[in-house]
PDB file of C-alpha atoms in Angstrom:
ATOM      1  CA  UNK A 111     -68.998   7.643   7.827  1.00 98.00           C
ATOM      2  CA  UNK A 112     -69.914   6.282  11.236  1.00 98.00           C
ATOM      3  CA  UNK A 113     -70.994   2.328  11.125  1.00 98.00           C
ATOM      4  CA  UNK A 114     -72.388  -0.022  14.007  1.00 98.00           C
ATOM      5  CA  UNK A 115     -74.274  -3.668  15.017  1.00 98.00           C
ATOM      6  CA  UNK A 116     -77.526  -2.346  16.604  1.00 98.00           C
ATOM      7  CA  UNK A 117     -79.801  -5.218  18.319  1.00 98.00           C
ATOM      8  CA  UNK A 118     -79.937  -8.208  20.423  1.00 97.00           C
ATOM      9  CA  UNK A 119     -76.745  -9.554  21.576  1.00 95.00           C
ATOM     10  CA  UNK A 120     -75.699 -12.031  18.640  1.00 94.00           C
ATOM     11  CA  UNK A 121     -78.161 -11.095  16.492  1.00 96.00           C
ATOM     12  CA  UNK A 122     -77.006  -7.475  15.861  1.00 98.00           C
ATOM     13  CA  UNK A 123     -77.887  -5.890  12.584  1.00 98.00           C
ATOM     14  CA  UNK A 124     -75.460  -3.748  10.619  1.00 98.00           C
ATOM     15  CA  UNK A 125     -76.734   0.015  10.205  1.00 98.00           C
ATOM     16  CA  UNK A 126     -74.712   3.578   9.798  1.00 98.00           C
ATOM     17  CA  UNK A 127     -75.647   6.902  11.575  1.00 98.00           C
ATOM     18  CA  UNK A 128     -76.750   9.911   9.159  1.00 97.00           C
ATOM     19  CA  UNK A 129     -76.323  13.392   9.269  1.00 95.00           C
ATOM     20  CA  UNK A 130     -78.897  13.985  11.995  1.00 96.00           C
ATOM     21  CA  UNK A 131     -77.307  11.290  14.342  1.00 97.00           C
ATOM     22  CA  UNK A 132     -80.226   8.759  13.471  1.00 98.00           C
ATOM     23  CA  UNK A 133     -79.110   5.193  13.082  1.00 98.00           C
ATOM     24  CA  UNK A 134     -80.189   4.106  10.150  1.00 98.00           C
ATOM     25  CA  UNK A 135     -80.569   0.152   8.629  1.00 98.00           C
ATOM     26  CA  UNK A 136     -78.003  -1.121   6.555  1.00 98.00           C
ATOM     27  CA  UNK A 137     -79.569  -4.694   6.661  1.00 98.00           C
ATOM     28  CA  UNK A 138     -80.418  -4.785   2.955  1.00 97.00           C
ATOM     29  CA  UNK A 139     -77.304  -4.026   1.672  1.00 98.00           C
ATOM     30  CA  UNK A 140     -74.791  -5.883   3.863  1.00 98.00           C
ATOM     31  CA  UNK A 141     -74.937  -8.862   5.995  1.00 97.00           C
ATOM     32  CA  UNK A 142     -73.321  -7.316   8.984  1.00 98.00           C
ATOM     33  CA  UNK A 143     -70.124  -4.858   9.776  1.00 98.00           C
ATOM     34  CA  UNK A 144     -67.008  -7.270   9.568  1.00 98.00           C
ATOM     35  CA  UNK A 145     -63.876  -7.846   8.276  1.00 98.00           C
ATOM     36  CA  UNK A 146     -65.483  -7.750   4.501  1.00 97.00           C
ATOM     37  CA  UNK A 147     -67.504  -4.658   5.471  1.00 97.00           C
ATOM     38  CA  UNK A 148     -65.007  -2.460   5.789  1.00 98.00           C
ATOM     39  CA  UNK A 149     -62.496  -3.128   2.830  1.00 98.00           C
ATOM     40  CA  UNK A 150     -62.220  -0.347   0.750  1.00 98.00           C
ATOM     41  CA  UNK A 151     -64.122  -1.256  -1.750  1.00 98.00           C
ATOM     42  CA  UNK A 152     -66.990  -2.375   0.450  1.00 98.00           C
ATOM     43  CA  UNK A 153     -66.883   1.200   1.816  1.00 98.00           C
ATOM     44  CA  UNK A 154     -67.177   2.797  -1.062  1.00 98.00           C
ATOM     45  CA  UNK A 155     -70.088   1.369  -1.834  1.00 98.00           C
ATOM     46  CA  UNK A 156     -71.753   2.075   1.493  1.00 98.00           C
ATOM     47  CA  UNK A 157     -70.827   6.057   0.777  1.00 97.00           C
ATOM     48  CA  UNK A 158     -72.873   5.398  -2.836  1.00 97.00           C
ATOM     49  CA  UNK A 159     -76.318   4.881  -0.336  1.00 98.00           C
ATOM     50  CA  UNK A 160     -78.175   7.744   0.555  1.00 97.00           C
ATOM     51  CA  UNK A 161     -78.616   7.684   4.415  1.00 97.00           C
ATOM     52  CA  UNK A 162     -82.338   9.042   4.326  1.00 96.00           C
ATOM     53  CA  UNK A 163     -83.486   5.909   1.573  1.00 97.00           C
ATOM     54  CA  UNK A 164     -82.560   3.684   4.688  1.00 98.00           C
ATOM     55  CA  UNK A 165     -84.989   2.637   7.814  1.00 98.00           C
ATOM     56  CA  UNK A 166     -84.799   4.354  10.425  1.00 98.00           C
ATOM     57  CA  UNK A 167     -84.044   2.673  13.935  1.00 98.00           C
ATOM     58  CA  UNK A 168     -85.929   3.365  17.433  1.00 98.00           C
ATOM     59  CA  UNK A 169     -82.488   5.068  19.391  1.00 95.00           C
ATOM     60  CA  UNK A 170     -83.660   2.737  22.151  1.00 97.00           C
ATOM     61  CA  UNK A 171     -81.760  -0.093  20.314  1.00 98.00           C
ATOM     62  CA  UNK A 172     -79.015  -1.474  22.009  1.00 98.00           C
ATOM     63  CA  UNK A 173     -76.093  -0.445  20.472  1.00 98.00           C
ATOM     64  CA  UNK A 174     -73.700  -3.364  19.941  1.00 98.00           C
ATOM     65  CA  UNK A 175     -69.950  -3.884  19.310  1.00 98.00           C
ATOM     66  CA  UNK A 176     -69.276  -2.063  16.277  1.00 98.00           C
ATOM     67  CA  UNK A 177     -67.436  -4.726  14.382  1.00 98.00           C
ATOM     68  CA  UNK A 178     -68.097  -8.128  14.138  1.00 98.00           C
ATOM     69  CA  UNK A 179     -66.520 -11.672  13.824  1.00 98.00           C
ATOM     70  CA  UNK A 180     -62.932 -10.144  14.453  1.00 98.00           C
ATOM     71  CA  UNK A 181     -60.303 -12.026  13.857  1.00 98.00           C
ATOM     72  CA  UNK A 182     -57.884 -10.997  16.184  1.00 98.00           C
ATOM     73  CA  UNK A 183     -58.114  -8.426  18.972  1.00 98.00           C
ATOM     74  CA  UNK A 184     -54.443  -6.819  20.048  1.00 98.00           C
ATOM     75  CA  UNK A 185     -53.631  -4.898  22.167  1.00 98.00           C
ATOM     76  CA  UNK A 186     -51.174  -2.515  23.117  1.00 97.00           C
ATOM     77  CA  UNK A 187     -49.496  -2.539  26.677  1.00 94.00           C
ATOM     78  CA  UNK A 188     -47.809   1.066  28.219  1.00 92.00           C
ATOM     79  CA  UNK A 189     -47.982   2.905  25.518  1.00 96.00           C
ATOM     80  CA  UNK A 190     -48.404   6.356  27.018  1.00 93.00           C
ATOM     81  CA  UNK A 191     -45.581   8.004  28.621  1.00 84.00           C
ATOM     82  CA  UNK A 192     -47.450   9.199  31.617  1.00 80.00           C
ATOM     83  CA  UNK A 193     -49.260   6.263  31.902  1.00 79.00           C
ATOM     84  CA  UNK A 194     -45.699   3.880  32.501  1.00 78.00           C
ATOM     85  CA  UNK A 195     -45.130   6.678  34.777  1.00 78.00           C
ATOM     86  CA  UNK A 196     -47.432   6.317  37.276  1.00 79.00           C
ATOM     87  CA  UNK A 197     -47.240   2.351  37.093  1.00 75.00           C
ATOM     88  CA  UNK A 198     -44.176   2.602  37.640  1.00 77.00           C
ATOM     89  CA  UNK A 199     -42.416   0.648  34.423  1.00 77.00           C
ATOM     90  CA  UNK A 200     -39.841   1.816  32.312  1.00 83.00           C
ATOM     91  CA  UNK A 201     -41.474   2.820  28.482  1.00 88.00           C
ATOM     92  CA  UNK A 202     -40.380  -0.308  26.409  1.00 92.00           C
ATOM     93  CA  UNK A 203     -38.067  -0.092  23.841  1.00 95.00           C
ATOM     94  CA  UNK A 204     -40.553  -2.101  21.082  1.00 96.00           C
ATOM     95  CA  UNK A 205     -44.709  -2.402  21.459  1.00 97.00           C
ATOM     96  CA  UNK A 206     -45.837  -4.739  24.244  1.00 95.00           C
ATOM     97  CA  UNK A 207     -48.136  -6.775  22.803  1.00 97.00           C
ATOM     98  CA  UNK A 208     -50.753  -9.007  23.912  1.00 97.00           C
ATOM     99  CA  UNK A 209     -54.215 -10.804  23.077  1.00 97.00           C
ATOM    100  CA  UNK A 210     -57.538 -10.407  24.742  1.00 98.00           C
ATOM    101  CA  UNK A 211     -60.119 -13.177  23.524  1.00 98.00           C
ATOM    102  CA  UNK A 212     -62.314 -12.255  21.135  1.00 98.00           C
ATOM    103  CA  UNK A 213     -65.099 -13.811  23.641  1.00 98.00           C
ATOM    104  CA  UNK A 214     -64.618 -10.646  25.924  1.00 98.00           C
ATOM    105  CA  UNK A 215     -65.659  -8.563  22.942  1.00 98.00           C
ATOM    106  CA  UNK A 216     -69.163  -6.546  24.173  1.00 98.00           C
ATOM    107  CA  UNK A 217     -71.613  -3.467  23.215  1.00 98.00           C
ATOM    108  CA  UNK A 218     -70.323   0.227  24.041  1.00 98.00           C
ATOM    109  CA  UNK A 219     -73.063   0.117  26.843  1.00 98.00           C
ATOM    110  CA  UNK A 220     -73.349  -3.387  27.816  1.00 98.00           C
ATOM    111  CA  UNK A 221     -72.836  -4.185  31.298  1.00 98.00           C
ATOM    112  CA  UNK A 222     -69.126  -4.841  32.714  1.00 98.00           C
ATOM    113  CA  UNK A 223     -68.986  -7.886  34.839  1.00 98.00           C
ATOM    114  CA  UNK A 224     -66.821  -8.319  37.534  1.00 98.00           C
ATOM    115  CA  UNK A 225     -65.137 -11.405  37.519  1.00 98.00           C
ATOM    116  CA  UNK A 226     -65.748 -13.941  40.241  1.00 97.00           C
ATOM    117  CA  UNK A 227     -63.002 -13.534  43.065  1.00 96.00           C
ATOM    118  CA  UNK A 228     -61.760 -10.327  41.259  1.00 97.00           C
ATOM    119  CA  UNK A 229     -60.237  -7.722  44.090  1.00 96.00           C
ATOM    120  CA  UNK A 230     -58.379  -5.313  41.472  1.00 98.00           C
ATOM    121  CA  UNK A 231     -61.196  -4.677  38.123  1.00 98.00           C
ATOM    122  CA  UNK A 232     -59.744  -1.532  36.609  1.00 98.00           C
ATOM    123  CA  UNK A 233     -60.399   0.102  33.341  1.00 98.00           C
ATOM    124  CA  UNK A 234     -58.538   1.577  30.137  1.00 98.00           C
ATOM    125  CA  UNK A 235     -60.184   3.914  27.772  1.00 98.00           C
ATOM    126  CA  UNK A 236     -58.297   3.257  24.594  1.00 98.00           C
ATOM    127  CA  UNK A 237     -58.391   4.255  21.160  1.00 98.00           C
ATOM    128  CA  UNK A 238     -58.558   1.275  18.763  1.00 99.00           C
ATOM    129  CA  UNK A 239     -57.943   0.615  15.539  1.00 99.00           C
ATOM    130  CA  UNK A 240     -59.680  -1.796  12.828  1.00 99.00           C
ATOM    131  CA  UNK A 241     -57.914  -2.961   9.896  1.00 99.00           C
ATOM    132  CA  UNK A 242     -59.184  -2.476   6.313  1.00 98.00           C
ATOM    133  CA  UNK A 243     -56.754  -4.189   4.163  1.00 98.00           C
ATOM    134  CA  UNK A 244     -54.372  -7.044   4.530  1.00 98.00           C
ATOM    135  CA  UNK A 245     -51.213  -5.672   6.217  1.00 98.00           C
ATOM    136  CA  UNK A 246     -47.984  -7.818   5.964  1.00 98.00           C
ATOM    137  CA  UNK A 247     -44.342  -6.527   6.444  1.00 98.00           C
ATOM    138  CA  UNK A 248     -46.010  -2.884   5.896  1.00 98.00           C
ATOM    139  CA  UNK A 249     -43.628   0.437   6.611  1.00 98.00           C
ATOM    140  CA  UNK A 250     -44.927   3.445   8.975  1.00 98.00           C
ATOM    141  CA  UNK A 251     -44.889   5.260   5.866  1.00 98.00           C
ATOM    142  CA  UNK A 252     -47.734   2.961   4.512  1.00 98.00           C
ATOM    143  CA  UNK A 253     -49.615   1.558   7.478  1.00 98.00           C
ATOM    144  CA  UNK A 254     -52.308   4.404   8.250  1.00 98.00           C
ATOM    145  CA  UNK A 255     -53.394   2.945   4.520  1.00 98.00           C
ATOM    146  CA  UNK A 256     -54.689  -0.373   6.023  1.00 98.00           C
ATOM    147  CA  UNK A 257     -56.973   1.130   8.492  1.00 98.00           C
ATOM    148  CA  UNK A 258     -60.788   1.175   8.080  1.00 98.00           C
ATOM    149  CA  UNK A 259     -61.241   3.216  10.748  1.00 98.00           C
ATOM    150  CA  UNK A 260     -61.183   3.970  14.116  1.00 99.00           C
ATOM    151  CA  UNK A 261     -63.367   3.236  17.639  1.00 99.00           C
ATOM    152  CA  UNK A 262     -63.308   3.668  21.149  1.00 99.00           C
ATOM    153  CA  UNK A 263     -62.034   0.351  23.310  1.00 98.00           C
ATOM    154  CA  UNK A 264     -62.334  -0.112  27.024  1.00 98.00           C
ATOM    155  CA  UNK A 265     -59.054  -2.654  28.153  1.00 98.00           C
ATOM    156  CA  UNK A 266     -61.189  -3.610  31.284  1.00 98.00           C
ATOM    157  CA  UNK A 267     -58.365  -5.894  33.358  1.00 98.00           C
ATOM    158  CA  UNK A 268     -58.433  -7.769  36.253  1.00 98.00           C
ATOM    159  CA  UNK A 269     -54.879  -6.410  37.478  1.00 96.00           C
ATOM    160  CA  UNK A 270     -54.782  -9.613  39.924  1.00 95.00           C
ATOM    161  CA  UNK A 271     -55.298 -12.006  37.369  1.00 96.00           C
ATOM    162  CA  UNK A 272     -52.806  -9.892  35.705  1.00 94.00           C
ATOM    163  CA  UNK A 273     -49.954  -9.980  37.109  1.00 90.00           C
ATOM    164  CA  UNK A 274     -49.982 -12.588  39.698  1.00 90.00           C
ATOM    165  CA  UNK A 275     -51.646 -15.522  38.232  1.00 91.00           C
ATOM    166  CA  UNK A 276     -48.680 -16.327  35.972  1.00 89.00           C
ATOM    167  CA  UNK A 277     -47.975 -16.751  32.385  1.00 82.00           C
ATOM    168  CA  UNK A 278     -48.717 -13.621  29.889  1.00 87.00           C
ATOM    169  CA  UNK A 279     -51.729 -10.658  30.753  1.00 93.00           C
ATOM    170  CA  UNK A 280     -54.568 -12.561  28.696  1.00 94.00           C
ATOM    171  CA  UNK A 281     -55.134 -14.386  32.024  1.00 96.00           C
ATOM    172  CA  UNK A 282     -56.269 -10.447  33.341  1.00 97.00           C
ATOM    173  CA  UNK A 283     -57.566  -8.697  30.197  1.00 98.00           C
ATOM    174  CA  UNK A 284     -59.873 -11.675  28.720  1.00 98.00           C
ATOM    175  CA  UNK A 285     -63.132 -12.428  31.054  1.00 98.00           C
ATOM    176  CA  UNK A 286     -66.528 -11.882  29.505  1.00 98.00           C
ATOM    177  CA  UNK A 287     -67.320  -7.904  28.489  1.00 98.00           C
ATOM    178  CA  UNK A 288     -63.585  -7.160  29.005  1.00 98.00           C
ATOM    179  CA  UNK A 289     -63.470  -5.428  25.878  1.00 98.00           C
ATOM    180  CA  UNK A 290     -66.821  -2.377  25.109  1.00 98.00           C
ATOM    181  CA  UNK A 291     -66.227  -1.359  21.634  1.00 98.00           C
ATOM    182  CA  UNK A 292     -67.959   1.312  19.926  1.00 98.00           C
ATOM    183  CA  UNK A 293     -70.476   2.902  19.653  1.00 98.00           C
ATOM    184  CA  UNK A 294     -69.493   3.428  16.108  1.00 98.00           C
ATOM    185  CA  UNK A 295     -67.001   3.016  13.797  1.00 98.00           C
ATOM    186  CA  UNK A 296     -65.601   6.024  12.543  1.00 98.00           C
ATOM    187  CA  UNK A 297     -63.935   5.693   8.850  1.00 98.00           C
ATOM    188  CA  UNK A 298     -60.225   6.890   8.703  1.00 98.00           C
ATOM    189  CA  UNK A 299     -61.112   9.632   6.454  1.00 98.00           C
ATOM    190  CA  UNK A 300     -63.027  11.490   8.855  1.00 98.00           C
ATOM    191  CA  UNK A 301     -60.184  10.864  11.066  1.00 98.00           C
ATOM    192  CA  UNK A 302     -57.909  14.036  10.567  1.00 96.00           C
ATOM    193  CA  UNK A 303     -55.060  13.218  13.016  1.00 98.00           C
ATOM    194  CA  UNK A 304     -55.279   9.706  15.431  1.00 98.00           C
ATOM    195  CA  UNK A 305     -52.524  11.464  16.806  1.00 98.00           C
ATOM    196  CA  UNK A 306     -54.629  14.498  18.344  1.00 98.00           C
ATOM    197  CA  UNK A 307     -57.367  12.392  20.164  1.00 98.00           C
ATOM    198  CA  UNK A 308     -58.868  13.789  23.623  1.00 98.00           C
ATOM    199  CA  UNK A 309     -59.866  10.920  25.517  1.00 98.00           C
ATOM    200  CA  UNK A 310     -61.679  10.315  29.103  1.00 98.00           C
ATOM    201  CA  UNK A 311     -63.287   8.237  31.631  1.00 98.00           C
ATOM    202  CA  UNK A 312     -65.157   9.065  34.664  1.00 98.00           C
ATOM    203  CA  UNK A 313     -65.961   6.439  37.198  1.00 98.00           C
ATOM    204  CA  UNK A 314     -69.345   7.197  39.195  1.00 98.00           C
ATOM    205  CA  UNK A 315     -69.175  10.924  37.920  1.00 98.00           C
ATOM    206  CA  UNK A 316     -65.400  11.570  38.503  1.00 98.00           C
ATOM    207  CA  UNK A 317     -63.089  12.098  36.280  1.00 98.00           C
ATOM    208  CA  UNK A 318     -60.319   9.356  35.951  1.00 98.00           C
ATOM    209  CA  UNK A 319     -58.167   9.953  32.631  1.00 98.00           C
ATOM    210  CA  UNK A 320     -58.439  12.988  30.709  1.00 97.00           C
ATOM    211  CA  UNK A 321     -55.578  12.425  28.472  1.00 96.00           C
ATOM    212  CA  UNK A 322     -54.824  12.604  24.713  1.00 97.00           C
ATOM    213  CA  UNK A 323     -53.225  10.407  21.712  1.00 97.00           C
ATOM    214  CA  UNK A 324     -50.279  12.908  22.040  1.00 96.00           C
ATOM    215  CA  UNK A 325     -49.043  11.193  24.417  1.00 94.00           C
ATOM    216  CA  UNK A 326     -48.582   7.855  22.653  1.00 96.00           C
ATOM    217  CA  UNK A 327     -45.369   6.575  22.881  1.00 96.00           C
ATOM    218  CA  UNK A 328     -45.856   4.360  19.743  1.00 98.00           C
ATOM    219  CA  UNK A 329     -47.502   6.202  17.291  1.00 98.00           C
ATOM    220  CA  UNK A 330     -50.663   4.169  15.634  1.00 98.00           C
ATOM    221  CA  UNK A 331     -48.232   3.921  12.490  1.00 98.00           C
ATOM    222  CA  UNK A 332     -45.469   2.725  14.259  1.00 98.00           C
ATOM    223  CA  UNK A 333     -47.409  -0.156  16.208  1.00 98.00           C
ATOM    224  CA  UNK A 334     -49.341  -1.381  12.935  1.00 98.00           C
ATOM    225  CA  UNK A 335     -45.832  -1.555  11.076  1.00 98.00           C
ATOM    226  CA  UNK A 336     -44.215  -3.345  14.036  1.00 98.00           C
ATOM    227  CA  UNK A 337     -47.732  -6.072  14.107  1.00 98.00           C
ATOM    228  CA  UNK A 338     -46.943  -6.404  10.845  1.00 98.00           C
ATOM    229  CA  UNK A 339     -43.611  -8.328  10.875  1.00 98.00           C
ATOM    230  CA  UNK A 340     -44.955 -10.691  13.372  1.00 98.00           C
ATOM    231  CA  UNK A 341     -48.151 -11.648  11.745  1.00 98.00           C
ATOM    232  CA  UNK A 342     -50.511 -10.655   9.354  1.00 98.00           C
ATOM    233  CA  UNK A 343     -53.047  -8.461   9.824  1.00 98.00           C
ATOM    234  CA  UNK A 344     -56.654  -9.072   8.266  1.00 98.00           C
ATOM    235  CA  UNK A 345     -59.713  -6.860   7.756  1.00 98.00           C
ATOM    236  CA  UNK A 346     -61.690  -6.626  10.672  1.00 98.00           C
ATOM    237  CA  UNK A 347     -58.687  -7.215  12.897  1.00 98.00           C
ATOM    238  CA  UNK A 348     -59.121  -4.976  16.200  1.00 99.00           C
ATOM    239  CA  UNK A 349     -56.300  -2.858  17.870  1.00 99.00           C
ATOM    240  CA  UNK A 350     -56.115  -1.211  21.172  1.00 98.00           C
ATOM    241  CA  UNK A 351     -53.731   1.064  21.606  1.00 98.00           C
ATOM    242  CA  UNK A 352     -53.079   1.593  24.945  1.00 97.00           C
ATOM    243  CA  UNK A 353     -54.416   3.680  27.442  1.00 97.00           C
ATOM    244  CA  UNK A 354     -53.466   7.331  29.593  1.00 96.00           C
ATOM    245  CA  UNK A 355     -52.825   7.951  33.200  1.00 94.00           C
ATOM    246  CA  UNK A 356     -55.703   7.592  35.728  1.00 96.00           C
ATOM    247  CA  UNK A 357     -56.357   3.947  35.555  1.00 96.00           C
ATOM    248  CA  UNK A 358     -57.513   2.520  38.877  1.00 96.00           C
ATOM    249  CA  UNK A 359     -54.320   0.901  39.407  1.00 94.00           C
ATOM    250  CA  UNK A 360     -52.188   4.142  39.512  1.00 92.00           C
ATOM    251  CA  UNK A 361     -54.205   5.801  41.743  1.00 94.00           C
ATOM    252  CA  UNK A 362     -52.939   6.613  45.457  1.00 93.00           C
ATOM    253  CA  UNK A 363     -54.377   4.769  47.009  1.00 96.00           C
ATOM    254  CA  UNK A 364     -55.542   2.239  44.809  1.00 96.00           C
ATOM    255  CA  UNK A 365     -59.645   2.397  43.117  1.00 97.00           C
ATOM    256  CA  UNK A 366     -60.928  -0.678  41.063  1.00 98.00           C
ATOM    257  CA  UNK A 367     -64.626  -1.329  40.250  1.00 98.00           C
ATOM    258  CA  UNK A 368     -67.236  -2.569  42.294  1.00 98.00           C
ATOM    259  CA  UNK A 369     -70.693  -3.903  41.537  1.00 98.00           C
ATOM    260  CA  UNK A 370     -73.081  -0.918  41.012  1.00 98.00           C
ATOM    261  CA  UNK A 371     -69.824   1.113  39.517  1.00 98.00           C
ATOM    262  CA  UNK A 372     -70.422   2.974  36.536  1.00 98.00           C
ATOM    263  CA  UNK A 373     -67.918   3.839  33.792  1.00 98.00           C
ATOM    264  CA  UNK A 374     -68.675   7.064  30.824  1.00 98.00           C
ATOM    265  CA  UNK A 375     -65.234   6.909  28.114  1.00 98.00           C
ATOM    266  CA  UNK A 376     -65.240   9.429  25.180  1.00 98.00           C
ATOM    267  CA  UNK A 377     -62.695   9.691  22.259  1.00 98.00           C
ATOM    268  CA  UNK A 378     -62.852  13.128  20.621  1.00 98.00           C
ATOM    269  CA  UNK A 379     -65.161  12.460  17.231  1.00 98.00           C
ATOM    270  CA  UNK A 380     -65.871   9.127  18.075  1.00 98.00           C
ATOM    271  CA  UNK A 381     -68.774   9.129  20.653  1.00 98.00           C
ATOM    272  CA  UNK A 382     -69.525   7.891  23.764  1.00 98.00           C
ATOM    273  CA  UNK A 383     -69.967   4.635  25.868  1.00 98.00           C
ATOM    274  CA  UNK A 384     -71.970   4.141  29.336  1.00 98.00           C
ATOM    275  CA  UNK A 385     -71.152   1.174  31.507  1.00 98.00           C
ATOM    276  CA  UNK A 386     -72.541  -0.399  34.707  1.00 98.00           C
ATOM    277  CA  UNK A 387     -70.742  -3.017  36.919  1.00 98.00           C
ATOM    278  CA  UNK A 388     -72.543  -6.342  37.891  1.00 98.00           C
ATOM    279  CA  UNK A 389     -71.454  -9.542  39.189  1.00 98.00           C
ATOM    280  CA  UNK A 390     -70.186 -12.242  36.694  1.00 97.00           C
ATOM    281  CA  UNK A 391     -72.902 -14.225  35.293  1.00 92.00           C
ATOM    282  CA  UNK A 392     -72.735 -17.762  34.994  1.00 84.00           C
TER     283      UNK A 392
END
């Protein structure tokens, strides 16, 4: 089952995509797609509706952030092999962890703004995660059994802000549209493998990344389990995983984003997003 917010930013509507790839309108039977949307039991019932008794939506929509209200969005930092490679950096010995604010949280096709006195905006097609069922102290062994499902992520960061501007990453990975999700949510079971993922961004046309979640040097299991001792982890709760080689800031020489630059990421089974670059908005 594929679910997404389809609508005007903060007033998205909940809605699923059928067979045909028509979004349909889920609006009478849920509020919205959140953290008590995508329990198990609350998905169930969604897979009891059948898509064509639903309204259909124009496909001109915008398309927004396929969960809503999230808790917590973590993310995941060198977590591909090649990727520590070309920055450079040993792989760590446990998950890197850090927060983005949930404020930087946009549609799949929304506009990326570049943040005001921003030299080094870079991007990070990532596969993320969102968590079904409360997830405390949880083993590998059990933690693919707390996921809802799975989405694409873009970890834009402002590698400046970064890693210069002192104290931890959320200072770099946090501005306003930071953090494209969608354009769907893809349910776990139609998720054979997270483990056997292509993934890719172009930048204006040219291919960036073109890597897979082979690579992962956590596995998805491993970095849920590890969350898990450290805090608990709620429905609706948002996980980037980290991202392949290609990222602006590996490049030689150096390529971040610009104002008119536009981004196209893809996760095998999980569609598609389109952004454009603009200037921070006030």
């Amino acid at each position: 089952m594929k679910l997404l917010r389809f609508g005007e930013l903060g007033a998205e509507k909940p809605g699923l995509v059928d067979d045909d790839g028509q979004i349909r309108d889920l609006s009478a039977h849920v509020d919205d797609i959140t953290g008590t949307t995508v329990t198990p039991e609350a998905l169930d019932r969604l897979r009891a509706i059948d898509p064509t008794s639903l309204p259909r939506v124009d496909p001109d929509t915008r398309i927004g952030a396929c969960v809503g209200s999230v808790g917590k969005l973590i993310a995941i930092g060198l977590n591909y092999a090649d990727h520590a490679a070309e920055a450079n950096m040993a792989l760590p010995e446990e998950p890197i962890v850090f927060f983005k604010a949930t404020s930087s949280i946009c549609g799949p096709n929304d506009s990326i703004e570049i943040p005001r006195g921003s030299t080094k905006t870079d991007w990070e097609v990532e596969l993320g995660v969102v968590i079904g069922t409360r997830a405390k102290y949880v083993s590998e062994t059990d933690a693919l059994s707390h996921v809802a499902g799975y989405c694409i992520v873009n970890d834009v960061s402002e590698r400046d802000f970064q890693l210069h501007r002192s104290g931890q990453w959320v200072k770099g990975k946090s501005h306003d549209t930071f953090a494209p999700m969608g354009p769907w949510l893809v349910t776990a079971d139609k998720v054979a493998d997270p483990q056997n993922l292509a993934m890719s961004l172009s930048v204006n046309g040219q291919t960036m990344q073109d890597g897979s979640t082979r690579t992962m040097h956590f596995s998805v299991a491993t970095v849920i389990s590890h969350l898990s001792q450290f805090m608990t982890l709620h429905p609706g709760d948002v996980i980037a995983t980290g991202t392949p080689p290609g990222v602006g800031m590996g490049q030689k020489p150096q390529v971040y984003l610009g104002e008119g630059d536009s981004m196209v990421l893809s996760i095998e089974g999980l569609g598609e997003q389109l952004q454009t670059c603009i200037a921070a908005l006030g």
